[in-house]
Amino acid sequence: KELVKVVENVPLIIEGKDSGWAKYLKQELDHIIQTALIRVISINQNELAKFKKLCPDIDCSYITHHSPKKAIKVSLENNFNGIVIFAPFLNPFAYKKAQKLGLGINIFTLNSLLIAKFYNHFYPKIEITTNRPDKLQILNS
């Protein structure tokens, strides 16, 4: 709750780890008015699905380390809003299919400006997660 109050109008991505967090996170977010800026992501599809049922208006994205095809399938089955993919596994087929289905795409973790420019050029509608926003800030200008 404290973090959401501090960042106010800044988009916030919350990663659910392990299991048993869906109900607790819903309780914490019940008092938040501006949930449109919140996205919940998780590699645990069952727990993320529980959360999505509890909070259908909050964007949820399924994380995969290796299979964009599975991520798209899981997202469609659970009414998730997007996929989060380990960058080397994003491919043109998955990109086009996710775009066609209206799923957002986030890739992780890019820390090189050169590689980020490559992804941004070939996949212009993705979000990039980085540990070095100072290096990649130029992509937003």
PDB file of C-alpha atoms in Angstrom:
ATOM      1  CA  LYS A   1       0.000   0.000   0.000  1.00  0.00           C
ATOM      2  CA  GLU A   2       2.824   2.366   0.873  1.00  0.00           C
ATOM      3  CA  LEU A   3       4.523   1.914  -2.496  1.00  0.00           C
ATOM      4  CA  VAL A   4       1.333   2.555  -4.446  1.00  0.00           C
ATOM      5  CA  LYS A   5       0.775   5.762  -2.467  1.00  0.00           C
ATOM      6  CA  VAL A   6       4.330   6.949  -3.107  1.00  0.00           C
ATOM      7  CA  VAL A   7       4.345   6.340  -6.869  1.00  0.00           C
ATOM      8  CA  GLU A   8       0.764   7.602  -7.349  1.00  0.00           C
ATOM      9  CA  ASN A   9       0.489   8.168 -11.131  1.00  0.00           C
ATOM     10  CA  VAL A  10       3.438   6.026 -12.195  1.00  0.00           C
ATOM     11  CA  PRO A  11       2.709   2.643 -13.807  1.00  0.00           C
ATOM     12  CA  LEU A  12       3.523  -0.171 -11.405  1.00  0.00           C
ATOM     13  CA  ILE A  13       4.308  -3.792 -12.280  1.00  0.00           C
ATOM     14  CA  ILE A  14       3.888  -6.229  -9.405  1.00  0.00           C
ATOM     15  CA  GLU A  15       5.369  -9.715  -9.768  1.00  0.00           C
ATOM     16  CA  GLY A  16       3.614 -12.469  -7.848  1.00  0.00           C
ATOM     17  CA  LYS A  17       6.133 -15.073  -6.718  1.00  0.00           C
ATOM     18  CA  ASP A  18       5.460 -18.676  -5.693  1.00  0.00           C
ATOM     19  CA  SER A  19       1.861 -19.321  -4.604  1.00  0.00           C
ATOM     20  CA  GLY A  20      -0.711 -18.085  -2.132  1.00  0.00           C
ATOM     21  CA  TRP A  21      -0.388 -14.398  -2.996  1.00  0.00           C
ATOM     22  CA  ALA A  22      -3.525 -13.758  -5.093  1.00  0.00           C
ATOM     23  CA  LYS A  23      -6.003 -13.271  -2.251  1.00  0.00           C
ATOM     24  CA  TYR A  24      -3.534 -11.225  -0.186  1.00  0.00           C
ATOM     25  CA  LEU A  25      -2.646  -8.939  -3.107  1.00  0.00           C
ATOM     26  CA  LYS A  26      -6.326  -8.407  -3.895  1.00  0.00           C
ATOM     27  CA  GLN A  27      -6.911  -7.323  -0.284  1.00  0.00           C
ATOM     28  CA  GLU A  28      -4.000  -4.882  -0.508  1.00  0.00           C
ATOM     29  CA  LEU A  29      -5.242  -3.414  -3.776  1.00  0.00           C
ATOM     30  CA  ASP A  30      -8.898  -3.136  -2.696  1.00  0.00           C
ATOM     31  CA  HIS A  31      -8.192   0.315  -1.269  1.00  0.00           C
ATOM     32  CA  ILE A  32      -6.440   1.600  -4.383  1.00  0.00           C
ATOM     33  CA  ILE A  33      -8.525   3.831  -6.618  1.00  0.00           C
ATOM     34  CA  GLN A  34      -6.151   4.066  -9.605  1.00  0.00           C
ATOM     35  CA  THR A  35      -5.759   0.373 -10.523  1.00  0.00           C
ATOM     36  CA  ALA A  36      -5.474   1.174 -14.251  1.00  0.00           C
ATOM     37  CA  LEU A  37      -1.768   1.866 -13.716  1.00  0.00           C
ATOM     38  CA  ILE A  38      -1.137  -1.503 -12.065  1.00  0.00           C
ATOM     39  CA  ARG A  39      -0.130  -4.689 -13.862  1.00  0.00           C
ATOM     40  CA  VAL A  40       0.415  -8.021 -12.142  1.00  0.00           C
ATOM     41  CA  ILE A  41       2.787 -10.556 -13.678  1.00  0.00           C
ATOM     42  CA  SER A  42       3.709 -14.075 -12.643  1.00  0.00           C
ATOM     43  CA  ILE A  43       5.257 -17.310 -13.848  1.00  0.00           C
ATOM     44  CA  ASN A  44       2.709 -19.143 -11.686  1.00  0.00           C
ATOM     45  CA  GLN A  45      -0.227 -19.371 -14.089  1.00  0.00           C
ATOM     46  CA  ASN A  46      -2.612 -20.894 -11.520  1.00  0.00           C
ATOM     47  CA  GLU A  47      -2.049 -18.166  -8.948  1.00  0.00           C
ATOM     48  CA  LEU A  48      -2.200 -15.462 -11.628  1.00  0.00           C
ATOM     49  CA  ALA A  49      -5.505 -16.951 -12.851  1.00  0.00           C
ATOM     50  CA  LYS A  50      -6.877 -16.816  -9.293  1.00  0.00           C
ATOM     51  CA  PHE A  51      -5.851 -13.174  -9.064  1.00  0.00           C
ATOM     52  CA  LYS A  52      -7.402 -12.337 -12.454  1.00  0.00           C
ATOM     53  CA  LYS A  53     -10.712 -13.827 -11.312  1.00  0.00           C
ATOM     54  CA  LEU A  54     -10.559 -11.774  -8.096  1.00  0.00           C
ATOM     55  CA  CYS A  55      -9.515  -8.579  -9.911  1.00  0.00           C
ATOM     56  CA  PRO A  56     -10.726  -8.789 -13.515  1.00  0.00           C
ATOM     57  CA  ASP A  57     -10.070  -5.091 -14.183  1.00  0.00           C
ATOM     58  CA  ILE A  58      -6.351  -5.275 -13.397  1.00  0.00           C
ATOM     59  CA  ASP A  59      -4.041  -6.177 -16.280  1.00  0.00           C
ATOM     60  CA  CYS A  60      -2.267  -9.499 -15.827  1.00  0.00           C
ATOM     61  CA  SER A  61       0.585 -10.946 -17.867  1.00  0.00           C
ATOM     62  CA  TYR A  62       1.996 -14.457 -17.827  1.00  0.00           C
ATOM     63  CA  ILE A  63       5.785 -14.855 -17.660  1.00  0.00           C
ATOM     64  CA  THR A  64       7.675 -17.487 -19.619  1.00  0.00           C
ATOM     65  CA  HIS A  65      11.396 -18.076 -19.838  1.00  0.00           C
ATOM     66  CA  HIS A  66      11.286 -20.163 -22.984  1.00  0.00           C
ATOM     67  CA  SER A  67       7.951 -20.682 -24.733  1.00  0.00           C
ATOM     68  CA  PRO A  68       6.054 -17.739 -26.229  1.00  0.00           C
ATOM     69  CA  LYS A  69       3.605 -20.217 -27.786  1.00  0.00           C
ATOM     70  CA  LYS A  70       2.721 -21.573 -24.329  1.00  0.00           C
ATOM     71  CA  ALA A  71       2.502 -18.040 -22.903  1.00  0.00           C
ATOM     72  CA  ILE A  72       0.011 -17.021 -25.583  1.00  0.00           C
ATOM     73  CA  LYS A  73      -2.056 -20.175 -25.028  1.00  0.00           C
ATOM     74  CA  VAL A  74      -2.090 -19.739 -21.229  1.00  0.00           C
ATOM     75  CA  SER A  75      -2.964 -16.057 -21.588  1.00  0.00           C
ATOM     76  CA  LEU A  76      -5.921 -16.767 -23.847  1.00  0.00           C
ATOM     77  CA  GLU A  77      -7.223 -19.569 -21.614  1.00  0.00           C
ATOM     78  CA  ASN A  78      -7.098 -17.332 -18.532  1.00  0.00           C
ATOM     79  CA  ASN A  79      -8.144 -13.989 -20.018  1.00  0.00           C
ATOM     80  CA  PHE A  80      -4.726 -12.458 -19.277  1.00  0.00           C
ATOM     81  CA  ASN A  81      -3.820  -9.201 -20.989  1.00  0.00           C
ATOM     82  CA  GLY A  82      -0.280  -9.965 -22.060  1.00  0.00           C
ATOM     83  CA  ILE A  83       2.845 -12.062 -22.026  1.00  0.00           C
ATOM     84  CA  VAL A  84       6.290 -11.508 -20.572  1.00  0.00           C
ATOM     85  CA  ILE A  85       9.029 -13.344 -22.475  1.00  0.00           C
ATOM     86  CA  PHE A  86      12.744 -13.857 -21.943  1.00  0.00           C
ATOM     87  CA  ALA A  87      14.089 -11.692 -24.795  1.00  0.00           C
ATOM     88  CA  PRO A  88      16.024 -14.335 -26.786  1.00  0.00           C
ATOM     89  CA  PHE A  89      12.833 -16.375 -27.225  1.00  0.00           C
ATOM     90  CA  LEU A  90      10.691 -13.667 -28.814  1.00  0.00           C
ATOM     91  CA  ASN A  91      10.246 -14.443 -32.496  1.00  0.00           C
ATOM     92  CA  PRO A  92       8.305 -12.870 -35.377  1.00  0.00           C
ATOM     93  CA  PHE A  93       5.578 -15.533 -35.282  1.00  0.00           C
ATOM     94  CA  ALA A  94       4.868 -15.057 -31.571  1.00  0.00           C
ATOM     95  CA  TYR A  95       5.031 -11.273 -31.959  1.00  0.00           C
ATOM     96  CA  LYS A  96       2.501 -11.235 -34.811  1.00  0.00           C
ATOM     97  CA  LYS A  97       0.168 -13.721 -33.103  1.00  0.00           C
ATOM     98  CA  ALA A  98       0.200 -11.820 -29.788  1.00  0.00           C
ATOM     99  CA  GLN A  99      -0.442  -8.547 -31.641  1.00  0.00           C
ATOM    100  CA  LYS A 100      -3.300 -10.093 -33.601  1.00  0.00           C
ATOM    101  CA  LEU A 101      -4.871 -11.385 -30.365  1.00  0.00           C
ATOM    102  CA  GLY A 102      -4.479  -8.052 -28.595  1.00  0.00           C
ATOM    103  CA  LEU A 103      -1.939  -9.289 -26.049  1.00  0.00           C
ATOM    104  CA  GLY A 104       0.702  -6.905 -24.768  1.00  0.00           C
ATOM    105  CA  ILE A 105       4.307  -8.088 -24.976  1.00  0.00           C
ATOM    106  CA  ASN A 106       7.095  -7.374 -22.521  1.00  0.00           C
ATOM    107  CA  ILE A 107      10.579  -8.806 -22.906  1.00  0.00           C
ATOM    108  CA  PHE A 108      13.214  -9.165 -20.200  1.00  0.00           C
ATOM    109  CA  THR A 109      16.025  -8.375 -19.374  1.00  0.00           C
ATOM    110  CA  LEU A 110      17.802  -6.145 -21.886  1.00  0.00           C
ATOM    111  CA  ASN A 111      20.693  -4.044 -20.621  1.00  0.00           C
ATOM    112  CA  SER A 112      22.429  -3.246 -23.908  1.00  0.00           C
ATOM    113  CA  LEU A 113      21.345  -0.195 -25.889  1.00  0.00           C
ATOM    114  CA  LEU A 114      22.413  -1.801 -29.177  1.00  0.00           C
ATOM    115  CA  ILE A 115      20.364  -4.959 -28.575  1.00  0.00           C
ATOM    116  CA  ALA A 116      17.412  -2.925 -27.273  1.00  0.00           C
ATOM    117  CA  LYS A 117      17.470  -0.838 -30.479  1.00  0.00           C
ATOM    118  CA  PHE A 118      17.394  -4.070 -32.501  1.00  0.00           C
ATOM    119  CA  TYR A 119      14.317  -5.336 -30.632  1.00  0.00           C
ATOM    120  CA  ASN A 120      12.665  -1.924 -30.785  1.00  0.00           C
ATOM    121  CA  HIS A 121      13.187  -1.787 -34.559  1.00  0.00           C
ATOM    122  CA  PHE A 122      11.863  -5.271 -35.365  1.00  0.00           C
ATOM    123  CA  TYR A 123       9.222  -5.398 -32.610  1.00  0.00           C
ATOM    124  CA  PRO A 124       8.053  -1.777 -32.217  1.00  0.00           C
ATOM    125  CA  LYS A 125       5.075  -2.559 -29.971  1.00  0.00           C
ATOM    126  CA  ILE A 126       6.924  -4.297 -27.138  1.00  0.00           C
ATOM    127  CA  GLU A 127       7.837  -3.107 -23.682  1.00  0.00           C
ATOM    128  CA  ILE A 128      11.385  -3.724 -22.487  1.00  0.00           C
ATOM    129  CA  THR A 129      12.394  -4.604 -18.941  1.00  0.00           C
ATOM    130  CA  THR A 130      15.926  -3.562 -18.036  1.00  0.00           C
ATOM    131  CA  ASN A 131      18.246  -3.280 -15.069  1.00  0.00           C
ATOM    132  CA  ARG A 132      19.839  -0.247 -16.752  1.00  0.00           C
ATOM    133  CA  PRO A 133      17.200   2.392 -17.471  1.00  0.00           C
ATOM    134  CA  ASP A 134      20.002   4.955 -17.617  1.00  0.00           C
ATOM    135  CA  LYS A 135      21.357   3.215 -20.743  1.00  0.00           C
ATOM    136  CA  LEU A 136      18.011   2.636 -22.428  1.00  0.00           C
ATOM    137  CA  GLN A 137      16.364   5.999 -21.707  1.00  0.00           C
ATOM    138  CA  ILE A 138      17.278   7.087 -25.226  1.00  0.00           C
ATOM    139  CA  LEU A 139      14.696   4.679 -26.661  1.00  0.00           C
ATOM    140  CA  ASN A 140      11.929   6.863 -25.244  1.00  0.00           C
ATOM    141  CA  SER A 141      13.176  10.083 -26.843  1.00  0.00           C
TER     142      SER A 141
END
